[in-house]
Short mmCIF file of C-alpha atoms in Angstrom, two decimals:
data_model
loop_
_atom_site.label_atom_id
_atom_site.label_comp_id
_atom_site.label_asym_id
_atom_site.label_seq_id
_atom_site.Cartn_x
_atom_site.Cartn_y
_atom_site.Cartn_z
CA UNK C 1 0.00 0.00 0.00
CA UNK C 2 1.20 3.51 -0.62
CA UNK C 3 0.14 7.05 0.03
CA UNK C 4 1.28 9.60 -2.53
CA UNK C 5 2.99 12.58 -0.99
CA UNK C 6 3.17 16.03 -2.62
CA UNK C 7 5.68 15.74 -5.43
CA UNK C 8 8.30 18.16 -6.63
CA UNK C 9 8.22 18.20 -10.43
CA UNK C 10 11.21 19.83 -12.09
CA UNK C 11 10.70 20.30 -15.83
CA UNK C 12 13.57 20.86 -18.19
CA UNK C 13 14.08 20.54 -21.93
CA UNK C 14 16.55 18.55 -23.95
CA UNK C 15 18.46 19.36 -27.09
CA UNK C 16 18.15 17.22 -30.20
CA UNK C 17 20.64 14.34 -29.83
CA UNK C 18 20.64 13.25 -33.47
CA UNK C 19 18.77 13.61 -36.71
CA UNK C 20 16.44 10.69 -35.93
CA UNK C 21 15.66 11.72 -32.34
CA UNK C 22 12.96 14.31 -31.74
CA UNK C 23 13.28 16.70 -28.80
CA UNK C 24 11.75 15.25 -25.63
CA UNK C 25 10.86 17.07 -22.46
CA UNK C 26 12.73 15.79 -19.43
CA UNK C 27 11.37 16.02 -15.93
CA UNK C 28 12.05 14.95 -12.37
CA UNK C 29 10.12 13.92 -9.31
CA UNK C 30 12.11 14.39 -6.12
CA UNK C 31 9.59 13.27 -3.59
CA UNK C 32 8.49 10.79 -0.89
CA UNK C 33 6.09 7.86 -0.85
CA UNK C 34 4.73 6.20 2.27
CA UNK C 35 5.04 2.45 1.81
CA UNK C 36 4.30 -0.61 3.94
CA UNK C 37 7.30 -2.90 4.43
CA UNK C 38 8.04 -5.97 6.56
CA UNK C 39 11.71 -5.70 7.60
CA UNK C 40 13.79 -8.85 7.90
CA UNK C 41 14.86 -8.02 11.45
CA UNK C 42 11.68 -6.21 12.52
CA UNK C 43 8.36 -7.05 14.16
CA UNK C 44 5.92 -7.17 11.28
CA UNK C 45 4.69 -4.61 8.74
CA UNK C 46 5.53 -0.95 9.20
CA UNK C 47 4.81 2.19 7.25
CA UNK C 48 7.93 4.02 6.13
CA UNK C 49 8.57 7.13 4.04
CA UNK C 50 10.84 6.33 1.09
CA UNK C 51 12.58 9.34 -0.45
CA UNK C 52 13.23 9.01 -4.17
CA UNK C 53 14.30 10.74 -7.35
CA UNK C 54 12.70 9.71 -10.66
CA UNK C 55 14.00 11.71 -13.59
CA UNK C 56 14.35 11.63 -17.35
CA UNK C 57 12.03 11.42 -20.34
CA UNK C 58 8.56 10.64 -18.89
CA UNK C 59 7.74 7.93 -21.45
CA UNK C 60 11.17 6.23 -21.32
CA UNK C 61 11.87 2.88 -19.62
CA UNK C 62 13.01 3.14 -16.02
CA UNK C 63 16.51 2.20 -14.85
CA UNK C 64 17.18 1.88 -11.10
CA UNK C 65 20.57 3.36 -10.12
CA UNK C 66 21.96 2.94 -6.58
CA UNK C 67 25.38 3.69 -5.11
CA UNK C 68 27.40 3.07 -1.95
CA UNK C 69 26.28 3.64 1.62
CA UNK C 70 27.23 7.32 1.52
CA UNK C 71 25.35 7.93 -1.75
CA UNK C 72 21.83 9.35 -1.79
CA UNK C 73 18.96 9.58 -4.28
CA UNK C 74 20.60 12.53 -6.07
CA UNK C 75 22.51 10.39 -8.55
CA UNK C 76 22.03 13.21 -11.07
CA UNK C 77 20.72 16.75 -11.23
CA UNK C 78 18.70 16.95 -14.45
CA UNK C 79 18.32 20.71 -14.25
CA UNK C 80 22.07 21.21 -13.96
CA UNK C 81 21.93 23.16 -10.68
CA UNK C 82 24.01 20.93 -8.40
CA UNK C 83 25.84 17.90 -9.76
CA UNK C 84 24.68 14.48 -8.59
CA UNK C 85 27.12 11.92 -7.22
CA UNK C 86 27.26 10.08 -10.62
CA UNK C 87 26.54 13.09 -12.83
CA UNK C 88 29.27 12.21 -15.33
CA UNK C 89 27.51 8.93 -16.16
CA UNK C 90 23.83 9.77 -15.54
CA UNK C 91 22.73 12.82 -17.53
CA UNK C 92 21.42 13.84 -20.92
CA UNK C 93 23.68 12.25 -23.58
CA UNK C 94 25.70 10.42 -20.90
CA UNK C 95 26.14 6.64 -20.68
CA UNK C 96 22.85 6.37 -18.78
CA UNK C 97 21.07 8.85 -21.00
CA UNK C 98 18.11 10.70 -19.49
CA UNK C 99 16.66 11.07 -22.97
CA UNK C 100 16.57 7.27 -23.40
CA UNK C 101 15.92 6.23 -19.79
CA UNK C 102 14.09 7.43 -16.71
CA UNK C 103 16.36 6.94 -13.70
CA UNK C 104 14.98 5.96 -10.28
CA UNK C 105 17.01 6.16 -7.06
CA UNK C 106 16.19 6.17 -3.34
CA UNK C 107 17.82 7.30 -0.13
CA UNK C 108 18.90 4.23 1.82
CA UNK C 109 16.59 3.32 4.67
CA UNK C 110 17.81 2.88 8.27
CA UNK C 111 16.68 0.63 11.15
CA UNK C 112 15.06 3.56 12.96
CA UNK C 113 12.84 4.27 9.96
CA UNK C 114 11.86 0.60 9.72
CA UNK C 115 11.44 0.03 13.44
CA UNK C 116 13.98 -2.79 13.21
CA UNK C 117 17.11 -3.81 15.08
CA UNK C 118 19.15 -3.64 11.88
CA UNK C 119 18.57 -3.28 8.16
CA UNK C 120 19.34 -5.73 5.40
CA UNK C 121 20.04 -5.46 1.70
CA UNK C 122 16.74 -7.37 1.28
CA UNK C 123 14.88 -4.56 3.07
CA UNK C 124 16.32 -1.99 0.66
CA UNK C 125 15.38 -4.24 -2.28
CA UNK C 126 11.82 -4.63 -0.99
CA UNK C 127 11.53 -0.86 -0.59
CA UNK C 128 12.48 -0.41 -4.24
CA UNK C 129 9.97 -3.05 -5.35
CA UNK C 130 7.21 -1.40 -3.29
CA UNK C 131 8.12 1.97 -4.78
CA UNK C 132 7.78 0.53 -8.28
CA UNK C 133 4.25 -0.53 -7.34
CA UNK C 134 3.46 2.93 -5.98
CA UNK C 135 4.75 4.61 -9.14
CA UNK C 136 2.95 2.20 -11.47
CA UNK C 137 6.16 0.74 -12.92
CA UNK C 138 5.55 -2.88 -13.90
CA UNK C 139 9.13 -3.68 -14.92
CA UNK C 140 12.41 -1.77 -15.17
CA UNK C 141 14.89 -1.96 -18.00
CA UNK C 142 17.82 -2.54 -15.63
CA UNK C 143 19.13 -2.28 -12.09
CA UNK C 144 22.52 -0.55 -12.06
CA UNK C 145 24.22 -0.81 -8.67
CA UNK C 146 27.65 0.16 -7.38
CA UNK C 147 29.23 -1.06 -4.12
CA UNK C 148 26.36 -1.46 -1.60
CA UNK C 149 24.00 -0.70 -4.47
CA UNK C 150 25.33 -3.78 -6.31
CA UNK C 151 24.56 -5.88 -3.24
CA UNK C 152 21.03 -4.52 -3.11
CA UNK C 153 20.72 -5.19 -6.84
CA UNK C 154 21.49 -8.87 -6.27
CA UNK C 155 18.97 -9.03 -3.43
CA UNK C 156 16.40 -7.31 -5.67
CA UNK C 157 16.97 -9.80 -8.49
CA UNK C 158 16.75 -12.78 -6.13
CA UNK C 159 13.52 -11.56 -4.49
CA UNK C 160 11.84 -9.74 -7.38
CA UNK C 161 13.29 -11.17 -10.61
CA UNK C 162 10.19 -10.25 -12.59
CA UNK C 163 10.67 -6.52 -11.89
CA UNK C 164 13.78 -5.91 -14.03
CA UNK C 165 15.29 -7.18 -17.27
CA UNK C 166 18.96 -7.15 -16.33
CA UNK C 167 21.60 -6.30 -13.74
CA UNK C 168 24.68 -4.11 -14.12
CA UNK C 169 26.80 -4.44 -10.97
CA UNK C 170 30.01 -2.53 -10.22
CA UNK C 171 32.36 -3.34 -7.32
CA UNK C 172 29.85 -5.47 -5.42
CA UNK C 173 29.40 -9.19 -4.81
CA UNK C 174 27.03 -11.73 -3.27
CA UNK C 175 28.71 -11.47 0.13
CA UNK C 176 31.27 -9.34 1.92
CA UNK C 177 34.86 -10.56 1.94
CA UNK C 178 35.94 -11.45 5.52
CA UNK C 179 38.95 -9.10 5.40
CA UNK C 180 36.69 -6.24 4.33
CA UNK C 181 34.31 -7.13 7.17
CA UNK C 182 37.27 -6.98 9.56
CA UNK C 183 38.16 -3.49 8.36
CA UNK C 184 34.59 -2.23 8.67
CA UNK C 185 34.26 -3.85 12.08
CA UNK C 186 37.19 -1.77 13.33
CA UNK C 187 35.57 1.36 11.90
CA UNK C 188 32.33 0.60 13.72
CA UNK C 189 34.27 -0.05 16.92
CA UNK C 190 35.87 3.39 16.65
CA UNK C 191 32.46 5.04 16.27
CA UNK C 192 30.97 3.13 19.21
CA UNK C 193 33.95 4.12 21.35
CA UNK C 194 33.30 7.73 20.38
CA UNK C 195 29.64 7.37 21.37
CA UNK C 196 30.52 6.03 24.80
CA UNK C 197 33.28 8.60 25.44
CA UNK C 198 31.46 11.71 24.23
CA UNK C 199 33.82 12.20 21.28
CA UNK C 200 31.46 11.13 18.54
CA UNK C 201 32.48 13.61 15.84
CA UNK C 202 36.16 12.83 16.31
CA UNK C 203 35.46 9.10 16.21
CA UNK C 204 33.28 9.29 13.11
CA UNK C 205 35.93 11.34 11.33
CA UNK C 206 38.62 8.83 12.30
CA UNK C 207 36.48 5.91 11.11
CA UNK C 208 36.00 7.67 7.79
CA UNK C 209 39.74 8.22 7.47
CA UNK C 210 40.32 4.52 7.98
CA UNK C 211 37.59 3.73 5.43
CA UNK C 212 39.25 5.97 2.83
CA UNK C 213 42.43 3.87 3.08
CA UNK C 214 40.36 0.83 2.03
CA UNK C 215 38.51 2.59 -0.80
CA UNK C 216 41.57 3.76 -2.71
CA UNK C 217 44.40 1.79 -4.31
CA UNK C 218 48.01 1.56 -3.18
CA UNK C 219 49.28 2.98 -6.46
CA UNK C 220 47.28 6.19 -6.05
CA UNK C 221 48.47 6.75 -2.49
CA UNK C 222 52.06 6.02 -3.53
CA UNK C 223 51.88 8.60 -6.30
CA UNK C 224 50.08 11.36 -4.36
CA UNK C 225 51.57 11.16 -0.87
CA UNK C 226 55.20 10.11 -1.25
CA UNK C 227 56.64 13.41 0.02
CA UNK C 228 58.63 14.11 3.17
CA UNK C 229 56.93 14.68 6.54
CA UNK C 230 56.66 18.22 7.90
CA UNK C 231 57.32 19.25 11.51
CA UNK C 232 54.14 20.98 12.65
CA UNK C 233 52.56 21.45 16.08
CA UNK C 234 55.25 19.59 17.99
CA UNK C 235 55.12 16.48 15.81
CA UNK C 236 55.76 15.29 12.29
CA UNK C 237 52.82 15.42 9.87
CA UNK C 238 52.94 13.09 6.89
CA UNK C 239 51.61 14.27 3.50
CA UNK C 240 48.67 11.85 3.59
CA UNK C 241 47.37 13.12 6.93
CA UNK C 242 45.97 16.44 5.69
CA UNK C 243 44.03 14.59 2.99
CA UNK C 244 42.61 12.06 5.44
CA UNK C 245 41.67 14.71 8.00
CA UNK C 246 39.88 16.70 5.32
CA UNK C 247 37.92 13.63 4.27
CA UNK C 248 36.97 12.95 7.87
CA UNK C 249 35.72 16.51 8.47
CA UNK C 250 33.63 16.47 5.29
CA UNK C 251 32.01 13.19 6.27
CA UNK C 252 31.04 14.41 9.74
CA UNK C 253 29.36 17.46 8.19
CA UNK C 254 27.01 15.36 6.06
CA UNK C 255 26.60 11.96 7.71
CA UNK C 256 25.01 10.65 10.89
CA UNK C 257 26.88 8.15 13.10
CA UNK C 258 23.91 5.84 13.64
CA UNK C 259 23.26 5.78 9.91
CA UNK C 260 26.89 4.91 9.26
CA UNK C 261 26.83 2.08 11.81
CA UNK C 262 23.63 0.59 10.41
CA UNK C 263 24.58 0.71 6.73
CA UNK C 264 28.13 -0.50 7.37
CA UNK C 265 26.72 -3.48 9.28
CA UNK C 266 24.20 -4.09 6.49
CA UNK C 267 27.07 -4.61 4.05
CA UNK C 268 28.55 -7.32 6.26
CA UNK C 269 25.19 -9.04 6.82
CA UNK C 270 24.58 -9.22 3.07
CA UNK C 271 24.45 -12.78 1.71
CA UNK C 272 22.66 -13.68 -1.52
CA UNK C 273 22.88 -17.10 -3.15
CA UNK C 274 23.93 -16.40 -6.76
CA UNK C 275 22.01 -19.47 -7.91
CA UNK C 276 18.80 -17.60 -7.02
CA UNK C 277 19.54 -14.81 -9.54
CA UNK C 278 18.19 -15.75 -12.99
CA UNK C 279 18.76 -12.47 -14.83
CA UNK C 280 21.37 -11.52 -17.43
CA UNK C 281 24.13 -9.76 -15.49
CA UNK C 282 27.09 -7.57 -16.35
CA UNK C 283 29.71 -7.47 -13.59
CA UNK C 284 32.38 -4.77 -13.54
CA UNK C 285 35.40 -5.13 -11.28
CA UNK C 286 38.72 -3.44 -10.63
CA UNK C 287 41.98 -5.31 -9.91
CA UNK C 288 43.07 -2.57 -7.47
CA UNK C 289 39.84 -2.95 -5.42
CA UNK C 290 40.84 -4.41 -2.05
CA UNK C 291 37.29 -4.39 -0.65
CA UNK C 292 35.74 -6.49 -3.42
CA UNK C 293 38.47 -8.73 -4.84
CA UNK C 294 38.17 -9.89 -8.44
CA UNK C 295 38.20 -13.48 -7.17
CA UNK C 296 34.83 -12.84 -5.50
CA UNK C 297 33.39 -11.48 -8.75
CA UNK C 298 34.74 -14.49 -10.65
CA UNK C 299 32.97 -16.77 -8.16
CA UNK C 300 29.79 -14.74 -8.50
CA UNK C 301 29.96 -14.96 -12.30
CA UNK C 302 30.38 -18.76 -12.19
CA UNK C 303 27.49 -19.27 -9.79
CA UNK C 304 24.85 -16.93 -11.21
CA UNK C 305 21.91 -18.81 -12.72
CA UNK C 306 21.47 -16.30 -15.52
CA UNK C 307 24.08 -15.49 -18.20
CA UNK C 308 26.85 -13.29 -16.81
CA UNK C 309 29.87 -11.43 -18.13
CA UNK C 310 32.71 -9.92 -16.12
CA UNK C 311 34.39 -6.74 -17.35
CA UNK C 312 37.75 -5.91 -15.75
CA UNK C 313 38.77 -2.24 -15.66
CA UNK C 314 42.32 -1.25 -14.78
CA UNK C 315 42.44 1.73 -12.45
CA UNK C 316 44.68 3.06 -9.65
CA UNK C 317 41.62 4.14 -7.65
CA UNK C 318 40.68 0.87 -5.96
CA UNK C 319 37.07 0.48 -4.84
CA UNK C 320 36.38 4.11 -5.72
CA UNK C 321 37.12 3.45 -9.39
CA UNK C 322 33.38 3.29 -10.06
CA UNK C 323 33.32 7.00 -9.14
CA UNK C 324 36.65 7.99 -10.70
CA UNK C 325 36.71 6.28 -14.12
CA UNK C 326 33.73 7.64 -16.11
CA UNK C 327 35.54 7.49 -19.45
CA UNK C 328 36.33 3.79 -19.07
CA UNK C 329 32.92 2.91 -17.63
CA UNK C 330 30.75 4.80 -20.11
CA UNK C 331 31.12 2.38 -23.06
CA UNK C 332 30.58 -0.62 -20.75
CA UNK C 333 27.39 0.87 -19.35
CA UNK C 334 26.09 1.79 -22.80
CA UNK C 335 26.69 -1.74 -24.05
CA UNK C 336 25.13 -3.35 -20.96
CA UNK C 337 21.99 -1.21 -21.29
CA UNK C 338 21.65 -1.56 -25.06
#
C-alpha cells in the first residue's frame, strides 16, 4: 500500500541528440512515498517514508541506479543546478542517457525508519519493489548498482526477478569478503567508542579516514603522498594526513553516526545465493579494489543462474574506481543497457 505525498516536479528541456531523435521534455520527481514494508529483522509490517528521485524522459523505460552507503537519491541533477554523485555517467547524452531512460534512485533506509534492530540489503530491495508498485512501474529496464548498491541489486533480483530485465553491478558481490568485514568492524568499533566517550564527531571522522584507506588503491596513495613529513605542532605530519583529516571533516558534516553504523553493518550481513539470480548480469570489477576482490566477482559470475559477463577495468583508484573512471565505464554501461 502507498500514500502519494506532494511531489516536486522539475521540468527541463533537452536538445536534439541526433537527426532521428525528436526533442523530448525531461522532468524529475524528487519526492516521498509512504510504503508498507516488513523488515527482515523487525516485528511485522511498518509504514515508512521512502525518499526518491525519478527523472528523465517521462515515457522512457526506467533504470534503477543505486550507489554506496554514503550515496543518496541525487545520482544526477537533471536541471544542472548541483551535480549528482554520478553526474558524469547519468545525464542527458551520458552513458545512462536521461533522454533514453528514466532513472529511479532512493535514499537508503535505516533501522530507525523501519522500526527494526538492523537493516538488510533485502529490506532496501523490498523498498524499491514497493516503490515501483506505488509509481505504477511494472518492470524496469535494468538495475545498475555500485558497491552497496550492487549488493542490493542482487537481493532485488533474487527476491523480485520479474521486476527488471537485467543487472549491471560494479564493485559489489554476493557477500562481503571477511577481510573487508574486519576493516569495517574496526571502523564501527571506533564510532561506538566515540559514542561512549562523548567524542562522537572525532570518532566518526577517524572511522571515515580509515575507510578511505580501504577505498583507494596503493598505487594512487604512492603517487600522491610520497613526500617528506613536515614538523608541525610539535610532531611530524605526513603528507597523507591532511588529505585524510579533510575527508573525515567532510564526512562528519554530512553523515550521521547511527546511519553509518547501520549501513556498514548491512554490508557485512549481506548474503545472496547467486544461484537464485536468474537475470542476465554484467559485472564490472577493478583489480586494485581491495574491498571487493576480483576473485569474488569471478565466483559470482560462475554461480549466477542467468548469463553473466565480467568486465575488468584497470584503475589506480581501488574500490572508488566506479566513481573515478567515467571514461572507461561509459562504453561498458552503454553496451550493458543496449
